[in-house]
């Protein structure tokens, strides 16, 4: 089923306001989840909405908290997010980096006491949409063993950058430091599907294709020692340096305690006109066009990071967001796409949109 983007966005904002979110909170959370879904990153998209609503209803987030500045210098700030909804605090933190970097050229925000912020590219792209280079990375609950180990010590720790251009679309890169994001294994488990060999180990440290065993066990780092080292860097800078938890001290998303995961996150914004000059955007166009015009393998087009996301986003905006039956049921259970009565029924306008 295809649902018009704006229709679904309004429904979700309204539902979040019903459970106590401010208008700004509701818009920030909705934008993050909708962007992930529209760009085809369903593992970080609307399937998570019901869980976030449950956490709000059970007071597991502090929806009345504000980002508190703990330390401020001309080049960076460290902030405490006080168990806010992760997508809301992340949006605010990146905007702080954006606002501060416009004159000084480069500004970094280090955030502690955070919760998961969903898809990292949403925030790097937030900066790129304002003509700035955006970079963000975050640590996460331990799911990967150290090299030579069999105990979960490091998270799948995502990293993303976005670089704006003039006439070309921005370059947008997003990856987990594990061979695959944990959420993709969770999706396979929920669907009863197997995962490819080489993604994960079971609790005994043996390779497995069973998604449930993988969830109980460990995910492997991407590119072996390279992914391991990159994950450590993110954990050290986003976690330890920011004053958040690190290694296997980071809290899990699914836990009964009313406290933050204490994830650490970093947000960097660079004003290229201060650093390079006004011709930066044209030079990025030249860079992109040079890559695109290079000799291709087997006639396949040269692609850049983020192109597939952009293509899916445009399709979602033009034709509506595609929702599977499973996702429709999830949104119905979250009271986003239902109306009246004891039997849950999609309202008239939604059925018409289909």
Tab-separated table of C-alpha atoms in Angstrom, residues 213-349:
chain	number	residue	atom	x	y	z
A	213	UNK	CA	20.918	-17.115	17.618
A	214	UNK	CA	22.613	-14.055	16.129
A	215	UNK	CA	20.529	-11.729	18.320
A	216	UNK	CA	21.624	-13.698	21.366
A	217	UNK	CA	25.190	-13.845	20.101
A	218	UNK	CA	27.458	-11.312	18.393
A	219	UNK	CA	27.694	-9.369	15.136
A	220	UNK	CA	31.002	-9.305	13.304
A	221	UNK	CA	32.812	-6.054	12.426
A	222	UNK	CA	32.916	-4.953	8.800
A	223	UNK	CA	36.251	-5.637	7.102
A	224	UNK	CA	37.621	-7.397	10.168
A	225	UNK	CA	40.240	-5.359	12.013
A	226	UNK	CA	39.334	-2.197	10.070
A	227	UNK	CA	35.752	-2.178	11.301
A	228	UNK	CA	36.960	-3.081	14.780
A	229	UNK	CA	39.347	-0.122	14.874
A	230	UNK	CA	36.741	2.290	13.491
A	231	UNK	CA	34.178	1.118	16.044
A	232	UNK	CA	36.715	1.714	18.811
A	233	UNK	CA	37.416	5.236	17.564
A	234	UNK	CA	33.702	6.095	17.634
A	235	UNK	CA	33.293	4.550	21.088
A	236	UNK	CA	36.254	6.535	22.430
A	237	UNK	CA	35.220	9.894	20.950
A	238	UNK	CA	31.426	9.699	21.098
A	239	UNK	CA	31.291	7.648	24.282
A	240	UNK	CA	34.239	8.168	26.583
A	241	UNK	CA	35.249	11.706	25.507
A	242	UNK	CA	31.678	13.041	25.643
A	243	UNK	CA	31.172	11.716	29.164
A	244	UNK	CA	28.678	9.029	28.084
A	245	UNK	CA	28.895	5.282	28.652
A	246	UNK	CA	31.222	3.158	26.519
A	247	UNK	CA	32.109	-0.455	25.724
A	248	UNK	CA	29.599	-2.847	27.312
A	249	UNK	CA	28.336	-0.188	29.750
A	250	UNK	CA	26.010	1.355	27.135
A	251	UNK	CA	22.368	0.600	27.954
A	252	UNK	CA	20.053	-1.304	25.624
A	253	UNK	CA	17.004	0.080	23.864
A	254	UNK	CA	14.773	-2.763	25.049
A	255	UNK	CA	15.113	-2.634	28.820
A	256	UNK	CA	12.584	-2.122	31.642
A	257	UNK	CA	14.501	0.659	33.359
A	258	UNK	CA	13.334	4.261	33.145
A	259	UNK	CA	16.716	5.701	32.291
A	260	UNK	CA	18.693	6.723	29.225
A	261	UNK	CA	20.754	4.260	27.286
A	262	UNK	CA	23.516	6.845	27.910
A	263	UNK	CA	24.646	6.650	24.318
A	264	UNK	CA	27.318	9.157	23.281
A	265	UNK	CA	27.018	11.069	20.018
A	266	UNK	CA	29.123	13.544	18.037
A	267	UNK	CA	27.829	16.140	15.571
A	268	UNK	CA	30.191	18.152	13.368
A	269	UNK	CA	29.303	20.942	10.954
A	270	UNK	CA	31.794	22.574	8.586
A	271	UNK	CA	31.121	25.792	6.668
A	272	UNK	CA	32.971	25.228	3.379
A	273	UNK	CA	32.761	28.879	2.359
A	274	UNK	CA	34.816	29.859	5.420
A	275	UNK	CA	37.329	27.035	4.958
A	276	UNK	CA	37.572	26.966	1.138
A	277	UNK	CA	35.617	29.822	-0.383
A	278	UNK	CA	32.426	30.311	-2.360
A	279	UNK	CA	33.549	28.090	-5.246
A	280	UNK	CA	33.421	25.003	-3.040
A	281	UNK	CA	29.996	23.893	-4.266
A	282	UNK	CA	30.977	24.175	-7.930
A	283	UNK	CA	34.146	22.185	-7.224
A	284	UNK	CA	32.038	19.442	-5.641
A	285	UNK	CA	29.937	19.387	-8.820
A	286	UNK	CA	33.156	18.957	-10.799
A	287	UNK	CA	34.286	16.221	-8.421
A	288	UNK	CA	30.986	14.359	-8.811
A	289	UNK	CA	30.893	14.751	-12.592
A	290	UNK	CA	34.492	13.543	-12.906
A	291	UNK	CA	33.632	10.393	-10.989
A	292	UNK	CA	30.411	9.870	-12.951
A	293	UNK	CA	32.165	10.219	-16.283
A	294	UNK	CA	34.932	7.758	-15.423
A	295	UNK	CA	35.034	4.426	-17.249
A	296	UNK	CA	32.372	2.054	-15.973
A	297	UNK	CA	32.560	-1.696	-15.480
A	298	UNK	CA	30.325	-3.756	-17.797
A	299	UNK	CA	28.364	-0.693	-18.811
A	300	UNK	CA	26.962	-0.203	-15.301
A	301	UNK	CA	26.465	3.446	-14.259
A	302	UNK	CA	28.852	4.950	-11.739
A	303	UNK	CA	26.994	5.622	-8.498
A	304	UNK	CA	27.810	7.751	-5.493
A	305	UNK	CA	26.945	7.307	-1.810
A	306	UNK	CA	23.356	8.298	-1.149
A	307	UNK	CA	22.048	8.045	-4.716
A	308	UNK	CA	19.856	5.044	-3.993
A	309	UNK	CA	18.476	6.725	-0.882
A	310	UNK	CA	17.677	9.855	-2.879
A	311	UNK	CA	15.975	7.839	-5.626
A	312	UNK	CA	13.793	6.050	-3.072
A	313	UNK	CA	13.034	9.332	-1.335
A	314	UNK	CA	11.858	10.957	-4.571
A	315	UNK	CA	9.711	7.922	-5.318
A	316	UNK	CA	8.206	8.108	-1.818
A	317	UNK	CA	7.464	11.815	-2.180
A	318	UNK	CA	5.932	11.438	-5.648
A	319	UNK	CA	4.056	8.175	-5.195
A	320	UNK	CA	3.657	7.792	-1.439
A	321	UNK	CA	5.552	5.759	1.131
A	322	UNK	CA	5.238	2.033	0.578
A	323	UNK	CA	3.971	0.213	3.668
A	324	UNK	CA	3.996	-3.552	3.959
A	325	UNK	CA	1.120	-5.381	5.615
A	326	UNK	CA	3.366	-5.947	8.620
A	327	UNK	CA	4.132	-2.249	8.926
A	328	UNK	CA	0.488	-1.297	8.486
A	329	UNK	CA	-0.398	-3.601	11.379
A	330	UNK	CA	2.379	-2.084	13.475
A	331	UNK	CA	1.081	1.440	12.835
A	332	UNK	CA	-2.451	0.280	13.606
A	333	UNK	CA	-1.328	-1.128	16.977
A	334	UNK	CA	0.333	2.215	17.693
A	335	UNK	CA	-3.024	3.942	16.969
A	336	UNK	CA	-1.534	5.952	14.131
A	337	UNK	CA	-3.699	4.731	11.243
A	338	UNK	CA	-6.908	3.675	12.982
A	339	UNK	CA	-10.249	5.176	13.844
A	340	UNK	CA	-13.103	4.391	16.190
A	341	UNK	CA	-14.699	1.231	17.550
A	342	UNK	CA	-13.436	-2.009	18.992
A	343	UNK	CA	-12.274	-3.335	15.636
A	344	UNK	CA	-9.286	-1.503	14.222
A	345	UNK	CA	-10.172	-0.135	10.802
A	346	UNK	CA	-8.149	2.036	8.481
A	347	UNK	CA	-9.937	5.342	8.117
A	348	UNK	CA	-11.640	6.335	4.850
A	349	UNK	CA	-8.963	8.728	3.623
